[in-house]
């Protein structure tokens, strides 16, 4: 057996060296390129797991340079190479992926991986390593139950997860993974505040005293929360590379490797199914609107988000669909005034979101995952401010219309609402142009005392008008 300081150091890839799963990374990279891939994937899988991996890798590789590497493992590899030890990457990932990872890091003398015929996992990996290095002739760093077949054959056994091999130890400096907080961040629970929009149409139709309306609206609200969280996860799965290139989005749980992709994808499917069930209890009309919301989001995720202008119109439509869902859930007609105001207001907010992203860019710098560059700042700002003014103009025309006098006892108070909305939008745009706005204006508003004051003032104006 080699001397302890000369034993080869063998390292696993998925979940160990890389804090994510390269198979799922490859799957979503290939899906971005081929929309039909989920239909073909089951047929490819029939030929075996190794053949499936090779077929995916031949379609597309993930953005290797952006993968979240485990610094504790790379430090161990640097130390091993400095001591003159052989370093080996032994992984069940396909050889095309493994070789790309090894080339990116430049820390390995040898790569052993699945080859399209043999899936190098668990006992198969052990059967490959022992003839090469001998029983107890290598040290091994792993993370999962599949590595339990390899650890007994290693002299020193290290883990980067909570799974501790017999006689092994946790690699020092390994970051913790999982946690409720990271799941809440992944599901964007804070963003559920946007789904309050489903209450707008029933309240505008003066349905606040009808118990059945509240029941249907609450079900619709819960359905949107579940479906939106599902869609947020899917968006993160498709945007892994671009999120990792973003100054703040790179800290999202999936992009950072804090949560694994497989359970996230399963959670997304469960939330989508649960949301549709909740919508069914609210009525078929609610199911239809939420179904339309899912389809529009699918188009947005797959290609619309990369088309300038089209992306913000799509976002505005998604916000408006929440209001439509609230209207159909309680069976009230959607006011043309409300629809027009919503389109302009949400278009302005969508452009505000893009303005906050573009503000960080140099003139010729591209926004990762989107079709904008720094030179689009003037267009986005101008179009956004114009949309805000159009929204306030529609609101003012509504307040001046004959329809208002039949719904409100003292409609003069509603002019105060117009002034407050105009003030709020003007302030939001000023903050964005000054570089003081974060990634999401709606979430910014939930943390902003002035925005809460404007919301309270708007509510007081409506109450006094009634």
Tab-separated table of N, CA and C in Angstrom, residues 324-398:
chain	number	residue	atom	x	y	z
A	324	UNK	N	-57.819	38.743	-13.331
A	324	UNK	CA	-58.856	38.027	-14.076
A	324	UNK	C	-59.324	36.799	-13.301
A	325	UNK	N	-58.389	36.084	-12.694
A	325	UNK	CA	-58.737	34.888	-11.924
A	325	UNK	C	-59.663	35.240	-10.764
A	326	UNK	N	-59.384	36.347	-10.084
A	326	UNK	CA	-60.248	36.767	-8.992
A	326	UNK	C	-61.650	37.098	-9.464
A	327	UNK	N	-61.745	37.691	-10.643
A	327	UNK	CA	-63.061	38.042	-11.184
A	327	UNK	C	-63.874	36.806	-11.550
A	328	UNK	N	-63.251	35.851	-12.234
A	328	UNK	CA	-63.994	34.668	-12.661
A	328	UNK	C	-64.321	33.752	-11.487
A	329	UNK	N	-63.479	33.794	-10.440
A	329	UNK	CA	-63.728	32.927	-9.276
A	329	UNK	C	-65.026	33.287	-8.571
A	330	UNK	N	-65.361	34.578	-8.557
A	330	UNK	CA	-66.591	35.013	-7.876
A	330	UNK	C	-67.703	35.341	-8.865
A	331	UNK	N	-67.421	35.185	-10.164
A	331	UNK	CA	-68.453	35.385	-11.173
A	331	UNK	C	-68.843	36.826	-11.412
A	332	UNK	N	-67.891	37.766	-11.260
A	332	UNK	CA	-68.199	39.168	-11.556
A	332	UNK	C	-67.504	39.548	-12.853
A	333	UNK	N	-68.125	40.402	-13.672
A	333	UNK	CA	-67.482	40.819	-14.917
A	333	UNK	C	-66.256	41.683	-14.619
A	334	UNK	N	-65.244	41.521	-15.414
A	334	UNK	CA	-64.031	42.321	-15.254
A	334	UNK	C	-64.242	43.667	-15.921
A	335	UNK	N	-64.141	44.713	-15.140
A	335	UNK	CA	-64.334	46.060	-15.655
A	335	UNK	C	-63.274	46.389	-16.701
A	336	UNK	N	-63.717	47.010	-17.796
A	336	UNK	CA	-62.772	47.433	-18.833
A	336	UNK	C	-61.797	48.468	-18.278
A	337	UNK	N	-62.278	49.300	-17.345
A	337	UNK	CA	-61.406	50.287	-16.710
A	337	UNK	C	-60.304	49.586	-15.908
A	338	UNK	N	-60.704	48.590	-15.135
A	338	UNK	CA	-59.738	47.869	-14.311
A	338	UNK	C	-58.722	47.130	-15.173
A	339	UNK	N	-59.209	46.528	-16.265
A	339	UNK	CA	-58.296	45.806	-17.155
A	339	UNK	C	-57.283	46.748	-17.790
A	340	UNK	N	-57.755	47.911	-18.256
A	340	UNK	CA	-56.849	48.870	-18.898
A	340	UNK	C	-55.824	49.412	-17.903
A	341	UNK	N	-56.310	49.774	-16.703
A	341	UNK	CA	-55.383	50.272	-15.685
A	341	UNK	C	-54.337	49.219	-15.336
A	342	UNK	N	-54.780	47.966	-15.197
A	342	UNK	CA	-53.870	46.890	-14.825
A	342	UNK	C	-52.777	46.702	-15.865
A	343	UNK	N	-53.154	46.694	-17.128
A	343	UNK	CA	-52.172	46.470	-18.190
A	343	UNK	C	-51.089	47.534	-18.151
A	344	UNK	N	-51.495	48.819	-18.073
A	344	UNK	CA	-50.502	49.897	-18.072
A	344	UNK	C	-49.675	49.907	-16.783
A	345	UNK	N	-50.332	49.704	-15.641
A	345	UNK	CA	-49.619	49.735	-14.372
A	345	UNK	C	-48.608	48.605	-14.277
A	346	UNK	N	-49.017	47.400	-14.672
A	346	UNK	CA	-48.112	46.260	-14.559
A	346	UNK	C	-47.035	46.286	-15.636
A	347	UNK	N	-47.330	46.881	-16.783
A	347	UNK	CA	-46.291	47.068	-17.789
A	347	UNK	C	-45.216	48.008	-17.244
A	348	UNK	N	-45.652	49.047	-16.544
A	348	UNK	CA	-44.697	49.970	-15.939
A	348	UNK	C	-43.840	49.262	-14.896
A	349	UNK	N	-44.458	48.422	-14.060
A	349	UNK	CA	-43.705	47.700	-13.036
A	349	UNK	C	-42.745	46.681	-13.653
A	350	UNK	N	-43.180	46.028	-14.737
A	350	UNK	CA	-42.295	45.072	-15.415
A	350	UNK	C	-41.075	45.791	-15.994
A	351	UNK	N	-41.304	46.966	-16.577
A	351	UNK	CA	-40.190	47.755	-17.102
A	351	UNK	C	-39.310	48.271	-15.964
A	352	UNK	N	-39.931	48.559	-14.815
A	352	UNK	CA	-39.175	48.977	-13.641
A	352	UNK	C	-38.218	47.868	-13.190
A	353	UNK	N	-38.707	46.646	-13.249
A	353	UNK	CA	-37.859	45.484	-12.903
A	353	UNK	C	-36.667	45.389	-13.851
A	354	UNK	N	-36.905	45.564	-15.155
A	354	UNK	CA	-35.809	45.513	-16.114
A	354	UNK	C	-34.871	46.699	-15.937
A	355	UNK	N	-35.428	47.866	-15.610
A	355	UNK	CA	-34.590	49.048	-15.414
A	355	UNK	C	-33.611	48.830	-14.271
A	356	UNK	N	-34.074	48.164	-13.199
A	356	UNK	CA	-33.192	47.884	-12.075
A	356	UNK	C	-32.053	46.957	-12.481
A	357	UNK	N	-32.333	45.995	-13.373
A	357	UNK	CA	-31.289	45.087	-13.858
A	357	UNK	C	-30.303	45.807	-14.779
A	358	UNK	N	-30.841	46.634	-15.688
A	358	UNK	CA	-30.005	47.294	-16.694
A	358	UNK	C	-29.126	48.360	-16.066
A	359	UNK	N	-29.587	48.928	-14.944
A	359	UNK	CA	-28.835	50.001	-14.294
A	359	UNK	C	-27.423	49.556	-13.921
A	360	UNK	N	-27.217	48.254	-13.680
A	360	UNK	CA	-25.908	47.751	-13.262
A	360	UNK	C	-24.953	47.510	-14.438
A	361	UNK	N	-25.454	47.642	-15.660
A	361	UNK	CA	-24.675	47.253	-16.833
A	361	UNK	C	-23.887	48.412	-17.418
A	362	UNK	N	-22.723	48.082	-17.989
A	362	UNK	CA	-22.008	49.036	-18.838
A	362	UNK	C	-22.750	49.120	-20.173
A	363	UNK	N	-22.538	50.184	-20.964
A	363	UNK	CA	-23.309	50.360	-22.212
A	363	UNK	C	-23.315	49.150	-23.138
A	364	UNK	N	-22.181	48.483	-23.288
A	364	UNK	CA	-22.104	47.344	-24.210
A	364	UNK	C	-22.249	46.000	-23.503
A	365	UNK	N	-22.540	46.018	-22.220
A	365	UNK	CA	-22.669	44.771	-21.463
A	365	UNK	C	-24.072	44.205	-21.603
A	366	UNK	N	-24.170	42.888	-21.809
A	366	UNK	CA	-25.469	42.227	-21.969
A	366	UNK	C	-25.994	41.781	-20.618
A	367	UNK	N	-27.318	41.793	-20.477
A	367	UNK	CA	-27.968	41.295	-19.274
A	367	UNK	C	-28.062	39.782	-19.383
A	368	UNK	N	-27.453	39.016	-18.472
A	368	UNK	CA	-27.442	37.547	-18.593
A	368	UNK	C	-28.847	36.955	-18.684
A	369	UNK	N	-29.067	36.122	-19.703
A	369	UNK	CA	-30.335	35.439	-19.860
A	369	UNK	C	-31.446	36.283	-20.438
A	370	UNK	N	-31.175	37.537	-20.767
A	370	UNK	CA	-32.179	38.430	-21.329
A	370	UNK	C	-31.624	39.053	-22.597
A	371	UNK	N	-32.458	39.779	-23.331
A	371	UNK	CA	-32.008	40.339	-24.599
A	371	UNK	C	-31.611	41.798	-24.528
A	372	UNK	N	-31.366	42.315	-23.339
A	372	UNK	CA	-31.070	43.736	-23.169
A	372	UNK	C	-29.578	43.970	-22.973
A	373	UNK	N	-29.142	45.176	-23.286
A	373	UNK	CA	-27.796	45.634	-22.965
A	373	UNK	C	-27.916	46.959	-22.218
A	374	UNK	N	-26.785	47.476	-21.774
A	374	UNK	CA	-26.794	48.744	-21.054
A	374	UNK	C	-27.326	49.897	-21.891
A	375	UNK	N	-27.243	49.790	-23.215
A	375	UNK	CA	-27.723	50.864	-24.092
A	375	UNK	C	-29.249	50.966	-24.127
A	376	UNK	N	-29.934	49.967	-23.583
A	376	UNK	CA	-31.402	49.992	-23.578
A	376	UNK	C	-31.970	50.772	-22.398
A	377	UNK	N	-31.107	51.343	-21.565
A	377	UNK	CA	-31.585	52.015	-20.354
A	377	UNK	C	-32.548	53.164	-20.684
A	378	UNK	N	-32.205	54.007	-21.651
A	378	UNK	CA	-33.055	55.158	-21.980
A	378	UNK	C	-34.421	54.707	-22.485
A	379	UNK	N	-34.429	53.682	-23.337
A	379	UNK	CA	-35.699	53.168	-23.857
A	379	UNK	C	-36.564	52.607	-22.739
A	380	UNK	N	-35.984	51.767	-21.891
A	380	UNK	CA	-36.753	51.139	-20.813
A	380	UNK	C	-37.284	52.187	-19.848
A	381	UNK	N	-36.446	53.156	-19.482
A	381	UNK	CA	-36.893	54.195	-18.564
A	381	UNK	C	-38.015	55.038	-19.169
A	382	UNK	N	-37.850	55.444	-20.414
A	382	UNK	CA	-38.865	56.274	-21.056
A	382	UNK	C	-40.183	55.545	-21.240
A	383	UNK	N	-40.108	54.292	-21.711
A	383	UNK	CA	-41.320	53.509	-21.925
A	383	UNK	C	-42.007	53.219	-20.588
A	384	UNK	N	-41.214	52.981	-19.558
A	384	UNK	CA	-41.782	52.673	-18.249
A	384	UNK	C	-42.489	53.855	-17.633
A	385	UNK	N	-41.875	55.035	-17.704
A	385	UNK	CA	-42.514	56.237	-17.175
A	385	UNK	C	-43.777	56.555	-17.968
A	386	UNK	N	-43.715	56.382	-19.288
A	386	UNK	CA	-44.905	56.618	-20.115
A	386	UNK	C	-46.044	55.688	-19.748
A	387	UNK	N	-45.727	54.423	-19.463
A	387	UNK	CA	-46.762	53.467	-19.062
A	387	UNK	C	-47.364	53.842	-17.709
A	388	UNK	N	-46.533	54.352	-16.804
A	388	UNK	CA	-47.036	54.789	-15.501
A	388	UNK	C	-48.010	55.950	-15.651
A	389	UNK	N	-47.666	56.886	-16.515
A	389	UNK	CA	-48.559	58.031	-16.752
A	389	UNK	C	-49.857	57.565	-17.389
A	390	UNK	N	-49.758	56.605	-18.341
A	390	UNK	CA	-50.969	56.085	-18.987
A	390	UNK	C	-51.877	55.395	-17.972
A	391	UNK	N	-51.293	54.658	-17.039
A	391	UNK	CA	-52.093	53.990	-16.009
A	391	UNK	C	-52.841	55.003	-15.156
A	392	UNK	N	-52.154	56.064	-14.749
A	392	UNK	CA	-52.802	57.089	-13.934
A	392	UNK	C	-53.863	57.843	-14.730
A	393	UNK	N	-53.632	58.026	-16.022
A	393	UNK	CA	-54.636	58.684	-16.867
A	393	UNK	C	-55.903	57.838	-16.968
A	394	UNK	N	-55.741	56.522	-17.142
A	394	UNK	CA	-56.905	55.630	-17.176
A	394	UNK	C	-57.657	55.692	-15.849
A	395	UNK	N	-56.915	55.701	-14.737
A	395	UNK	CA	-57.551	55.770	-13.419
A	395	UNK	C	-58.302	57.082	-13.250
A	396	UNK	N	-57.726	58.173	-13.736
A	396	UNK	CA	-58.391	59.470	-13.631
A	396	UNK	C	-59.663	59.505	-14.481
A	397	UNK	N	-59.611	58.956	-15.682
A	397	UNK	CA	-60.801	58.914	-16.537
A	397	UNK	C	-61.896	58.063	-15.912
A	398	UNK	N	-61.493	56.992	-15.238
A	398	UNK	CA	-62.484	56.155	-14.550
A	398	UNK	C	-63.154	56.933	-13.422
